[in-house]
């Protein structure tokens, strides 16, 4: 059928019906009895609501009569006598397609509301929202999240953000009027808030965490609560409601130290509480994976580049900022390897994972970065120095950071065809330009540093 609405037979299980709708381009299905008679329309959100309200996934859809029963007949269309109340009701329920049933009540045709107007001169009050998938981005106000939110909106996703705004509200303020975006200010650790924000979503991206070794060190309890316990609760709730697509932000820091090129199978060697919290959660979430819940673990390299929530505690960003402020770059150690990745590129990987066939990316771990962007820290300093016109480099041989690893990104490039678009040199120039222009006025402000920040100030 050329129309995007899926059909499910009334004896189909709830979990299979969710899967059918998930694979179709639209967010609902027409339910028919075994003889093909139209019974009504269910949305994927209706089906998920059944699960969280106690229904078992194996129960047939027919055990719960559909709430939406609008239908058309040939006579009704010819007579052009659609009830006005029905038309406005459809708008409220987000209906875009209606079945036209024959004398036996079977679906003979499907018309869109636009066609009703074009073909029959019937004017629906308005057309509901498009079939854009709704993604819950937890931590969407952060360094990566505020870039990702913009990218997803530009790709036609509807986005709901849950964030406690530890680092302020500025990053999302310019998006306040965007109709595709919904912002919930709340804490992932609060179960009722978390469950409420999951309603009606088709996919989850979990970014919220206490991020970075130094930040976790100063806030160990919050790290355990957010990075482990709350992450686990969110994944459980998503699995229960069969939100099958779940992207979890992990880090290449899980490898800690390693001399070979490390792929996803390499042993993990955490050297911080932060990395340990990420490994613990990876294990928990992957352990929940299966046919109806297919998480994707994304182990990212260290990110760089401008973001609406800027961080100056990431190596490329720090060196670029110091070049401008102090006129020199300080390198600690320098021989240690680190995979790097532009923040826009990282967001691109998330968007592709949300768009990809779930069979390809679900129940998988990916290193996220590119082989060409494994650098020694001293090389990074050299690139930034050159890009900014020859900034002097000062070496301090004490190395405070124990991490030293090179990572293979072959699996990601083979599966998603990902190639990075950003470079360190361009990012360094862009950061300095925004400091010079005053877009970022005072890079010493505490909100730019995860480990300094105390959530009571802004
Ligand atoms: N930035 C990197 O270099 C990098 C590298 C690898 C992995 N990661 C991972 O990517 C994710 C995003 O990192 P980022 O750099 O954007 O960090 P960030 O600190 O800028 O963003 C984290 C966001 O989560 C929110 N948050 C924290 N605790 C919360 C809670 N309990 N409830 C609701 N919201 C909460 C914060 O307010 C913030 O907006 C993290 O999971 C991080 O571990 C980041």
CSV table of C-alpha atoms and ligand atoms in Angstrom, one decimal:
chain,number,residue,atom,x,y,z
A,1,UNK,CA,0.0,0.0,0.0
A,2,UNK,CA,1.3,3.4,-0.8
A,3,UNK,CA,0.0,4.9,2.4
A,4,UNK,CA,2.3,5.0,5.4
A,5,UNK,CA,-0.1,3.6,8.0
A,6,UNK,CA,0.6,0.1,9.1
A,7,UNK,CA,-2.1,-2.5,9.6
A,8,UNK,CA,-2.2,-5.0,12.5
A,9,UNK,CA,-4.5,-7.9,13.0
A,10,UNK,CA,-6.4,-7.8,16.3
A,11,UNK,CA,-4.8,-11.0,17.6
A,12,UNK,CA,-1.3,-9.6,17.2
A,13,UNK,CA,0.5,-9.2,20.5
A,14,UNK,CA,1.1,-5.7,21.8
A,15,UNK,CA,4.9,-6.1,21.5
A,16,UNK,CA,4.6,-7.2,17.9
A,17,UNK,CA,2.2,-4.3,17.1
A,18,UNK,CA,4.7,-1.8,18.6
A,19,UNK,CA,7.4,-3.3,16.4
A,20,UNK,CA,5.3,-3.1,13.3
A,21,UNK,CA,4.5,0.6,13.9
A,22,UNK,CA,8.2,1.3,14.7
A,23,UNK,CA,9.2,0.0,11.3
A,24,UNK,CA,6.6,2.0,9.5
A,25,UNK,CA,7.0,5.6,8.6
A,26,UNK,CA,4.0,6.7,10.7
A,27,UNK,CA,3.2,6.6,14.4
A,28,UNK,CA,0.0,4.5,14.3
A,29,UNK,CA,-1.6,1.4,13.0
A,30,UNK,CA,-5.1,0.5,11.7
A,31,UNK,CA,-6.4,-2.5,13.7
A,32,UNK,CA,-8.5,-5.1,11.7
A,33,UNK,CA,-10.2,-8.3,12.8
A,34,UNK,CA,-9.2,-11.6,11.3
A,35,UNK,CA,-11.8,-11.1,8.6
A,36,UNK,CA,-10.2,-7.7,7.7
A,37,UNK,CA,-13.0,-5.5,9.3
A,38,UNK,CA,-11.6,-2.2,10.5
A,39,UNK,CA,-11.8,-1.9,14.3
A,40,UNK,CA,-10.0,1.4,14.9
A,41,UNK,CA,-6.6,3.0,15.0
A,42,UNK,CA,-3.9,2.8,17.8
A,43,UNK,CA,-0.9,5.0,18.2
A,44,UNK,CA,2.4,3.6,19.3
A,45,UNK,CA,2.1,5.8,22.3
A,46,UNK,CA,-1.3,4.1,23.2
A,47,UNK,CA,0.4,0.7,22.9
A,48,UNK,CA,3.3,1.8,25.1
A,49,UNK,CA,0.9,3.2,27.7
A,50,UNK,CA,-0.7,-0.2,27.9
A,51,UNK,CA,2.6,-1.7,28.9
A,52,UNK,CA,3.5,0.8,31.6
A,53,UNK,CA,-0.1,0.4,32.9
A,54,UNK,CA,0.4,-3.3,33.5
A,55,UNK,CA,-0.6,-5.0,30.3
A,56,UNK,CA,1.7,-7.9,29.2
A,57,UNK,CA,3.6,-7.6,25.9
A,58,UNK,CA,2.2,-11.0,24.8
A,59,UNK,CA,-1.4,-9.9,25.2
A,60,UNK,CA,-3.3,-9.4,21.9
A,61,UNK,CA,-4.1,-5.9,20.8
A,62,UNK,CA,-7.9,-6.8,20.8
A,63,UNK,CA,-7.9,-7.0,24.6
A,64,UNK,CA,-7.8,-3.2,24.6
A,65,UNK,CA,-10.3,-1.6,22.3
A,66,UNK,CA,-8.7,1.3,20.2
A,67,UNK,CA,-9.6,4.8,21.3
A,68,UNK,CA,-9.6,6.2,17.8
A,69,UNK,CA,-12.4,4.9,15.6
A,70,UNK,CA,-12.9,7.5,12.9
A,71,UNK,CA,-13.6,6.1,9.5
A,72,UNK,CA,-15.1,7.2,6.2
A,73,UNK,CA,-17.4,5.5,3.7
A,74,UNK,CA,-17.8,6.1,0.0
A,75,UNK,CA,-21.3,7.4,0.7
A,76,UNK,CA,-20.1,9.8,3.3
A,77,UNK,CA,-17.4,11.2,0.9
A,78,UNK,CA,-19.8,11.5,-2.0
A,79,UNK,CA,-22.4,13.3,0.1
A,80,UNK,CA,-19.6,15.5,1.5
A,81,UNK,CA,-21.3,15.4,4.8
A,82,UNK,CA,-18.5,15.0,7.3
A,83,UNK,CA,-19.5,16.0,10.8
A,84,UNK,CA,-17.6,19.1,11.9
A,85,UNK,CA,-17.1,17.7,15.4
A,86,UNK,CA,-15.4,14.6,13.8
A,87,UNK,CA,-13.1,16.8,11.8
A,88,UNK,CA,-12.0,18.9,14.8
A,89,UNK,CA,-11.7,15.7,16.9
A,90,UNK,CA,-9.3,14.3,14.3
A,91,UNK,CA,-7.2,17.3,14.5
A,92,UNK,CA,-6.9,17.0,18.3
A,93,UNK,CA,-5.8,13.4,18.0
A,94,UNK,CA,-3.2,14.1,15.4
A,95,UNK,CA,-5.0,12.1,12.7
A,96,UNK,CA,-3.6,12.5,9.2
A,97,UNK,CA,-4.9,9.5,7.4
A,98,UNK,CA,-8.4,7.9,7.5
A,99,UNK,CA,-9.5,4.5,6.3
A,100,UNK,CA,-12.4,4.4,3.8
A,101,UNK,CA,-14.4,1.2,4.6
A,102,UNK,CA,-16.6,-0.7,2.2
A,103,UNK,CA,-20.1,-2.2,2.9
A,104,UNK,CA,-18.5,-5.0,4.9
A,105,UNK,CA,-16.5,-2.7,7.0
A,106,UNK,CA,-13.1,-3.6,5.4
A,107,UNK,CA,-10.5,-1.0,4.5
A,108,UNK,CA,-11.0,-0.2,0.8
A,109,UNK,CA,-8.9,2.9,0.6
A,110,UNK,CA,-6.9,5.3,2.8
A,111,UNK,CA,-7.1,9.1,2.4
A,112,UNK,CA,-5.0,11.8,4.0
A,113,UNK,CA,-6.6,14.9,5.3
A,114,UNK,CA,-4.9,16.9,2.5
A,115,UNK,CA,-6.6,14.6,0.0
A,116,UNK,CA,-10.0,15.1,1.6
A,117,UNK,CA,-9.6,18.7,0.8
A,118,UNK,CA,-8.2,18.2,-2.7
A,119,UNK,CA,-10.3,15.4,-3.9
A,120,UNK,CA,-13.6,16.0,-2.1
A,121,UNK,CA,-13.5,19.7,-1.2
A,122,UNK,CA,-13.9,18.8,2.5
A,123,UNK,CA,-11.9,21.2,4.6
A,124,UNK,CA,-10.5,19.7,7.8
A,125,UNK,CA,-10.0,22.3,10.6
A,126,UNK,CA,-6.2,21.8,10.4
A,127,UNK,CA,-3.7,19.1,9.8
A,128,UNK,CA,-2.1,17.6,12.9
A,129,UNK,CA,1.7,17.3,13.4
A,130,UNK,CA,3.7,15.3,10.9
A,131,UNK,CA,5.0,11.9,11.5
A,132,UNK,CA,8.3,13.1,12.9
A,133,UNK,CA,9.7,10.7,15.5
A,134,UNK,CA,9.9,12.1,19.0
A,135,UNK,CA,13.3,11.6,20.6
A,136,UNK,CA,13.9,12.1,24.3
A,137,UNK,CA,17.4,13.6,24.8
A,138,UNK,CA,18.3,13.4,28.5
A,139,UNK,CA,21.1,16.0,29.1
A,140,UNK,CA,20.1,17.9,26.0
A,141,UNK,CA,21.2,21.2,27.4
A,142,UNK,CA,24.8,20.1,27.7
A,143,UNK,CA,27.9,20.5,25.5
A,144,UNK,CA,27.0,17.7,23.1
A,145,UNK,CA,23.2,17.8,23.8
A,146,UNK,CA,22.7,21.4,22.7
A,147,UNK,CA,24.4,20.7,19.4
A,148,UNK,CA,22.5,17.4,18.9
A,149,UNK,CA,19.1,19.0,19.7
A,150,UNK,CA,19.7,21.5,16.9
A,151,UNK,CA,20.7,18.8,14.5
A,152,UNK,CA,17.8,16.5,15.3
A,153,UNK,CA,15.3,19.4,14.8
A,154,UNK,CA,16.9,20.3,11.5
A,155,UNK,CA,16.4,16.6,10.4
A,156,UNK,CA,12.7,16.6,11.2
A,157,UNK,CA,12.7,14.9,14.6
A,158,UNK,CA,10.6,16.2,17.4
A,159,UNK,CA,12.8,16.6,20.4
A,160,UNK,CA,12.0,16.5,24.1
A,161,UNK,CA,14.8,17.5,26.5
A,162,UNK,CA,15.0,16.5,30.1
A,163,UNK,CA,17.8,18.4,31.8
A,164,UNK,CA,18.5,19.7,35.3
A,165,UNK,CA,20.4,22.7,33.8
A,166,UNK,CA,23.4,22.3,36.0
A,167,UNK,CA,25.4,24.6,33.7
A,168,UNK,CA,22.7,27.2,33.1
A,169,UNK,CA,19.9,27.8,30.6
A,170,UNK,CA,21.7,29.8,27.9
A,171,UNK,CA,22.3,26.9,25.6
A,172,UNK,CA,18.7,26.3,24.7
A,173,UNK,CA,17.3,29.8,25.0
A,174,UNK,CA,17.5,30.5,21.3
A,175,UNK,CA,15.4,27.5,20.6
A,176,UNK,CA,12.6,28.5,23.0
A,177,UNK,CA,10.1,29.2,20.1
A,178,UNK,CA,10.9,26.0,18.1
A,179,UNK,CA,7.6,24.1,17.8
A,180,UNK,CA,9.4,20.8,17.5
A,181,UNK,CA,11.1,21.2,20.9
A,182,UNK,CA,9.8,20.6,24.3
A,183,UNK,CA,11.9,21.3,27.3
A,184,UNK,CA,11.4,19.7,30.7
A,185,UNK,CA,13.5,21.0,33.6
A,186,UNK,CA,14.0,18.2,36.0
A,187,UNK,CA,16.3,15.7,37.5
A,188,UNK,CA,16.8,12.2,35.9
A,189,UNK,CA,17.1,10.8,39.4
A,190,UNK,CA,13.5,11.7,40.1
A,191,UNK,CA,11.6,8.7,39.0
A,192,UNK,CA,8.1,10.3,38.4
A,193,UNK,CA,9.7,13.0,36.3
A,194,UNK,CA,11.7,10.4,34.3
A,195,UNK,CA,8.7,8.2,33.7
A,196,UNK,CA,6.5,11.2,32.6
A,197,UNK,CA,9.1,12.4,30.1
A,198,UNK,CA,9.3,8.9,28.5
A,199,UNK,CA,5.6,9.1,27.5
A,200,UNK,CA,5.1,9.1,23.8
A,201,UNK,CA,8.7,8.9,22.8
A,202,UNK,CA,10.1,6.7,20.0
A,203,UNK,CA,13.7,6.8,21.0
A,204,UNK,CA,15.9,7.8,23.9
A,205,UNK,CA,19.4,9.4,23.9
A,206,UNK,CA,21.0,9.4,27.3
A,207,UNK,CA,23.7,12.0,27.7
A,208,UNK,CA,23.1,13.3,31.2
A,209,UNK,CA,25.9,12.5,33.6
A,210,UNK,CA,28.5,14.0,35.8
A,211,UNK,CA,31.0,14.2,33.0
A,212,UNK,CA,34.8,13.9,33.2
A,213,UNK,CA,37.3,12.5,35.6
A,214,UNK,CA,37.8,15.7,37.7
A,215,UNK,CA,34.0,16.4,38.0
A,216,UNK,CA,33.3,12.8,39.1
A,217,UNK,CA,36.1,13.1,41.6
A,218,UNK,CA,34.6,16.2,43.3
A,219,UNK,CA,31.0,14.8,43.1
A,220,UNK,CA,31.3,11.1,43.7
A,221,UNK,CA,27.9,10.5,45.2
A,222,UNK,CA,26.1,12.4,42.4
A,223,UNK,CA,28.2,10.5,39.9
A,224,UNK,CA,26.9,7.2,41.3
A,225,UNK,CA,23.3,8.4,41.5
A,226,UNK,CA,23.2,9.9,38.0
A,227,UNK,CA,25.7,7.9,35.9
A,228,UNK,CA,24.7,4.5,37.3
A,229,UNK,CA,21.5,4.3,39.2
A,230,UNK,CA,19.4,6.9,37.3
A,231,UNK,CA,20.8,5.6,34.0
A,232,UNK,CA,19.7,2.1,34.9
A,233,UNK,CA,16.2,3.2,36.0
A,234,UNK,CA,15.8,5.1,32.7
A,235,UNK,CA,16.8,2.1,30.6
A,236,UNK,CA,14.5,-0.2,32.7
A,237,UNK,CA,11.6,2.2,32.1
A,238,UNK,CA,12.3,2.4,28.4
A,239,UNK,CA,12.5,-1.4,28.1
A,240,UNK,CA,9.3,-1.8,30.0
A,241,UNK,CA,7.5,0.5,27.5
A,242,UNK,CA,9.3,-1.1,24.6
A,243,UNK,CA,11.1,2.1,23.5
A,244,UNK,CA,13.4,-0.1,21.5
A,245,UNK,CA,16.0,2.5,20.4
A,246,UNK,CA,18.2,3.7,23.2
A,247,UNK,CA,21.5,5.4,22.6
A,248,UNK,CA,23.8,5.6,25.6
A,249,UNK,CA,26.7,8.1,25.7
A,250,UNK,CA,29.8,6.3,26.9
A,251,UNK,CA,33.5,7.2,26.5
A,252,UNK,CA,36.7,5.8,25.1
A,253,UNK,CA,38.0,6.6,28.6
A,254,UNK,CA,36.8,3.1,29.5
A,255,UNK,CA,40.0,1.8,27.8
A,256,UNK,CA,42.2,3.9,30.2
A,257,UNK,CA,45.6,2.6,29.1
A,258,UNK,CA,46.5,0.5,26.2
A,259,UNK,CA,49.3,0.3,23.7
A,260,UNK,CA,47.6,-1.5,20.8
A,261,UNK,CA,44.9,0.0,18.6
A,262,UNK,CA,41.8,-0.8,20.7
A,263,UNK,CA,38.6,-2.0,19.2
A,264,UNK,CA,35.3,-2.6,20.9
A,265,UNK,CA,36.4,-6.1,22.1
A,266,UNK,CA,39.6,-4.8,23.8
A,267,UNK,CA,39.9,-5.2,27.6
A,268,UNK,CA,38.6,-2.3,29.6
A,269,UNK,CA,41.0,-0.5,31.9
A,270,UNK,CA,39.3,2.3,33.8
A,271,UNK,CA,41.6,4.8,35.6
A,272,UNK,CA,38.9,6.9,37.1
A,273,UNK,CA,35.6,6.8,38.9
A,274,UNK,CA,34.0,8.5,35.9
A,275,UNK,CA,35.2,5.7,33.5
A,276,UNK,CA,34.1,3.0,36.1
A,277,UNK,CA,30.6,4.5,36.3
A,278,UNK,CA,30.4,4.4,32.5
A,279,UNK,CA,31.5,0.7,32.3
A,280,UNK,CA,29.1,-0.3,35.0
A,281,UNK,CA,26.2,1.3,33.1
A,282,UNK,CA,27.2,0.0,29.8
A,283,UNK,CA,27.1,-3.5,31.2
A,284,UNK,CA,23.7,-3.0,32.9
A,285,UNK,CA,22.1,-1.5,29.7
A,286,UNK,CA,23.6,-4.1,27.3
A,287,UNK,CA,22.4,-6.8,29.7
A,288,UNK,CA,18.8,-5.6,29.3
A,289,UNK,CA,19.1,-5.8,25.5
A,290,UNK,CA,17.1,-8.2,23.5
A,291,UNK,CA,14.4,-8.5,20.8
A,292,UNK,CA,12.3,-5.6,22.0
A,293,UNK,CA,14.9,-3.3,23.5
A,294,UNK,CA,18.0,-2.8,21.5
A,295,UNK,CA,20.4,-0.3,23.1
A,296,UNK,CA,23.4,1.2,21.3
A,297,UNK,CA,26.5,2.1,23.3
A,298,UNK,CA,28.5,4.9,21.8
A,299,UNK,CA,32.0,5.2,23.2
A,300,UNK,CA,33.1,8.6,22.1
A,301,UNK,CA,36.6,10.1,21.9
A,302,UNK,CA,37.3,13.4,23.6
A,303,UNK,CA,35.1,16.0,21.9
A,304,UNK,CA,36.2,19.5,20.7
A,305,UNK,CA,34.7,22.5,19.0
A,306,UNK,CA,32.2,25.3,19.7
A,307,UNK,CA,28.9,24.5,21.3
A,308,UNK,CA,26.1,26.6,22.7
A,309,UNK,CA,27.1,25.1,26.1
A,310,UNK,CA,30.8,25.7,25.8
A,311,UNK,CA,33.3,23.6,27.8
A,312,UNK,CA,36.8,24.9,28.3
A,313,UNK,CA,37.9,21.7,30.2
A,314,UNK,CA,38.4,19.6,27.1
A,315,UNK,CA,41.9,19.5,25.7
A,316,UNK,CA,41.5,21.2,22.3
A,317,UNK,CA,39.1,23.8,23.7
A,318,UNK,CA,41.5,24.5,26.6
A,319,UNK,CA,44.6,24.9,24.4
A,320,UNK,CA,42.7,27.1,21.9
A,321,UNK,CA,41.4,29.3,24.7
A,322,UNK,CA,44.8,29.5,26.5
A,323,UNK,CA,46.4,30.5,23.2
A,324,UNK,CA,44.1,33.5,23.1
A,325,UNK,CA,44.1,34.4,26.8
A,326,UNK,CA,47.7,33.6,27.8
A,327,UNK,CA,49.4,33.7,24.4
A,328,UNK,CA,50.9,30.3,25.0
A,329,UNK,CA,49.9,26.6,25.2
A,330,UNK,CA,50.9,24.5,28.2
A,331,UNK,CA,51.4,20.8,27.6
A,332,UNK,CA,51.4,18.3,30.4
A,333,UNK,CA,53.2,15.1,29.6
A,334,UNK,CA,52.5,15.1,25.9
A,335,UNK,CA,53.3,11.6,24.7
A,336,UNK,CA,50.0,10.1,25.7
A,337,UNK,CA,47.6,9.2,22.9
A,338,UNK,CA,44.0,10.4,22.8
A,339,UNK,CA,41.2,9.9,20.2
A,340,UNK,CA,39.5,13.2,19.4
A,341,UNK,CA,36.3,14.1,17.7
A,342,UNK,CA,34.4,17.3,16.7
A,343,UNK,CA,31.2,17.8,18.7
A,344,UNK,CA,29.2,18.4,15.4
A,345,UNK,CA,30.6,15.1,14.1
A,346,UNK,CA,29.6,13.3,17.3
A,347,UNK,CA,26.0,14.7,17.0
A,348,UNK,CA,26.0,13.4,13.4
A,349,UNK,CA,26.8,9.9,14.6
A,350,UNK,CA,23.8,10.1,17.0
A,351,UNK,CA,21.5,11.3,14.3
A,352,UNK,CA,22.6,8.5,12.0
A,353,UNK,CA,22.1,5.9,14.7
A,354,UNK,CA,18.5,7.2,15.2
A,355,UNK,CA,17.9,7.0,11.4
A,356,UNK,CA,19.6,3.6,10.8
A,357,UNK,CA,18.0,0.3,10.6
A,358,UNK,CA,17.7,-0.8,14.3
A,359,UNK,CA,19.0,-4.3,13.3
A,360,UNK,CA,22.3,-2.7,12.3
A,361,UNK,CA,22.9,-0.6,15.4
A,362,UNK,CA,20.9,-2.1,18.2
A,363,UNK,CA,22.5,-4.3,20.9
A,364,UNK,CA,25.9,-3.0,19.7
A,365,UNK,CA,28.9,-1.1,21.1
A,366,UNK,CA,30.6,1.4,18.8
A,367,UNK,CA,33.8,3.4,19.3
A,368,UNK,CA,32.8,6.9,18.0
A,369,UNK,CA,35.6,8.9,16.3
A,370,UNK,CA,37.9,8.3,13.4
A,371,UNK,CA,41.2,6.5,13.1
A,372,UNK,CA,42.8,9.6,11.6
A,373,UNK,CA,42.0,11.6,14.7
A,374,UNK,CA,44.0,9.5,17.2
A,375,UNK,CA,46.6,12.1,18.3
A,376,UNK,CA,49.4,12.4,20.9
A,377,UNK,CA,48.7,15.4,23.1
A,378,UNK,CA,51.9,17.2,21.9
A,379,UNK,CA,50.7,16.8,18.3
A,380,UNK,CA,47.5,18.5,19.3
A,381,UNK,CA,49.4,21.4,20.7
A,382,UNK,CA,51.5,21.6,17.5
A,383,UNK,CA,48.4,21.7,15.3
A,384,UNK,CA,46.7,24.4,17.4
A,385,UNK,CA,49.9,26.5,17.6
A,386,UNK,CA,50.3,26.4,13.8
A,387,UNK,CA,46.6,27.1,13.1
A,388,UNK,CA,46.7,30.2,15.3
A,389,UNK,CA,49.9,31.5,13.7
A,390,UNK,CA,52.7,30.0,15.8
A,391,UNK,CA,51.7,30.2,19.5
A,392,UNK,CA,54.6,29.1,21.8
A,393,UNK,CA,54.3,25.8,23.5
A,394,UNK,CA,55.5,25.2,27.0
A,395,UNK,CA,56.1,21.6,28.1
A,396,UNK,CA,55.6,20.4,31.6
A,397,UNK,CA,56.8,16.8,31.9
A,398,UNK,CA,54.6,16.0,34.9
A,399,UNK,CA,51.6,14.2,33.5
A,400,UNK,CA,48.5,14.5,35.6
A,401,UNK,CA,46.3,12.5,33.3
A,402,UNK,CA,46.9,8.7,33.3
A,403,UNK,CA,44.9,8.1,30.2
A,404,UNK,CA,46.8,6.9,27.2
A,405,UNK,CA,45.0,4.9,24.4
A,406,UNK,CA,44.6,4.7,20.7
A,407,UNK,CA,41.3,3.5,19.4
A,408,UNK,CA,40.1,1.8,16.2
A,409,UNK,CA,36.9,3.2,14.7
A,410,UNK,CA,36.6,0.7,11.8
A,411,UNK,CA,33.3,-0.7,13.0
A,412,UNK,CA,31.6,2.7,13.0
A,413,UNK,CA,32.9,3.7,9.6
A,414,UNK,CA,31.9,0.3,8.1
A,415,UNK,CA,28.4,0.3,9.7
A,416,UNK,CA,27.4,3.9,9.2
A,417,UNK,CA,29.8,5.1,6.6
A,418,UNK,CA,30.8,7.9,9.0
A,419,UNK,CA,33.7,10.2,8.1
A,420,UNK,CA,34.5,13.2,10.3
A,421,UNK,CA,34.0,16.7,8.8
A,422,UNK,CA,35.6,18.8,11.6
A,423,UNK,CA,39.3,19.4,12.2
A,424,UNK,CA,41.2,20.5,15.2
A,425,UNK,CA,42.7,23.5,13.3
A,426,UNK,CA,39.3,24.8,12.2
A,427,UNK,CA,37.9,24.3,15.6
A,428,UNK,CA,40.8,26.2,17.3
A,429,UNK,CA,40.3,29.1,14.8
A,430,UNK,CA,36.5,29.2,15.5
A,431,UNK,CA,37.0,29.2,19.2
A,432,UNK,CA,39.5,32.1,19.1
A,433,UNK,CA,37.2,34.0,16.7
A,434,UNK,CA,34.3,33.7,19.2
A,435,UNK,CA,36.5,34.9,22.1
A,436,UNK,CA,37.8,37.7,20.0
A,437,UNK,CA,34.3,38.8,18.9
A,438,UNK,CA,33.0,38.7,22.4
A,439,UNK,CA,30.5,36.0,21.7
A,440,UNK,CA,32.1,34.3,24.6
A,441,UNK,CA,33.0,37.1,27.0
A,442,UNK,CA,34.7,35.5,30.0
A,443,UNK,CA,36.1,32.0,29.4
A,444,UNK,CA,37.2,31.9,33.1
A,445,UNK,CA,33.5,31.7,34.2
A,446,UNK,CA,32.9,28.6,36.2
A,447,UNK,CA,30.0,27.4,34.0
A,448,UNK,CA,32.6,26.4,31.4
A,449,UNK,CA,34.2,23.9,33.6
A,450,UNK,CA,32.4,20.8,34.9
A,451,UNK,CA,34.7,20.2,37.8
A,452,UNK,CA,34.5,23.8,39.2
A,453,UNK,CA,30.9,24.3,38.9
A,454,UNK,CA,28.6,24.4,41.9
A,455,UNK,CA,25.0,24.0,40.8
A,456,UNK,CA,23.8,26.7,43.1
A,457,UNK,CA,25.4,29.4,41.1
A,458,UNK,CA,24.8,30.5,37.5
B,1,LIG,N1,32.5,15.9,26.0
B,1,LIG,C1,33.3,14.8,25.8
B,1,LIG,O1,34.4,14.9,25.4
B,1,LIG,C2,32.7,13.4,26.0
B,1,LIG,C3,33.5,12.3,25.6
B,1,LIG,C4,33.0,11.1,25.7
B,1,LIG,C5,31.7,10.9,26.3
B,1,LIG,N2,31.0,11.9,26.7
B,1,LIG,C6,29.7,11.7,27.2
B,1,LIG,O2,28.7,12.4,26.5
B,1,LIG,C7,27.7,12.8,27.4
B,1,LIG,C8,27.5,14.3,27.3
B,1,LIG,O3,28.7,15.0,27.6
B,1,LIG,P1,28.8,16.6,27.6
B,1,LIG,O4,30.2,16.9,27.3
B,1,LIG,O5,27.8,17.2,26.7
B,1,LIG,O6,28.6,16.9,29.1
B,1,LIG,P2,27.8,18.2,29.8
B,1,LIG,O7,28.3,18.1,31.2
B,1,LIG,O8,28.0,19.4,29.0
B,1,LIG,O9,26.3,17.8,29.7
B,1,LIG,C9,25.6,17.0,30.6
B,1,LIG,C10,24.2,17.5,30.8
B,1,LIG,O10,23.5,16.6,31.7
B,1,LIG,C11,22.8,17.4,32.6
B,1,LIG,N3,22.6,16.6,33.8
B,1,LIG,C12,23.5,16.1,34.7
B,1,LIG,N4,23.0,15.4,35.7
B,1,LIG,C13,21.6,15.4,35.4
B,1,LIG,C14,20.5,14.8,36.1
B,1,LIG,N5,20.7,14.2,37.2
B,1,LIG,N6,19.3,15.0,35.6
B,1,LIG,C15,19.1,15.7,34.4
B,1,LIG,N7,20.1,16.3,33.7
B,1,LIG,C16,21.4,16.1,34.2
B,1,LIG,C17,23.6,18.6,32.8
B,1,LIG,O11,22.8,19.7,33.3
B,1,LIG,C18,24.2,18.9,31.4
B,1,LIG,O12,23.3,19.7,30.7
B,1,LIG,C19,28.1,12.4,28.8
B,1,LIG,O13,27.4,11.2,29.1
B,1,LIG,C20,29.6,12.1,28.7
B,1,LIG,O14,30.0,11.1,29.6
B,1,LIG,C21,31.4,13.2,26.5
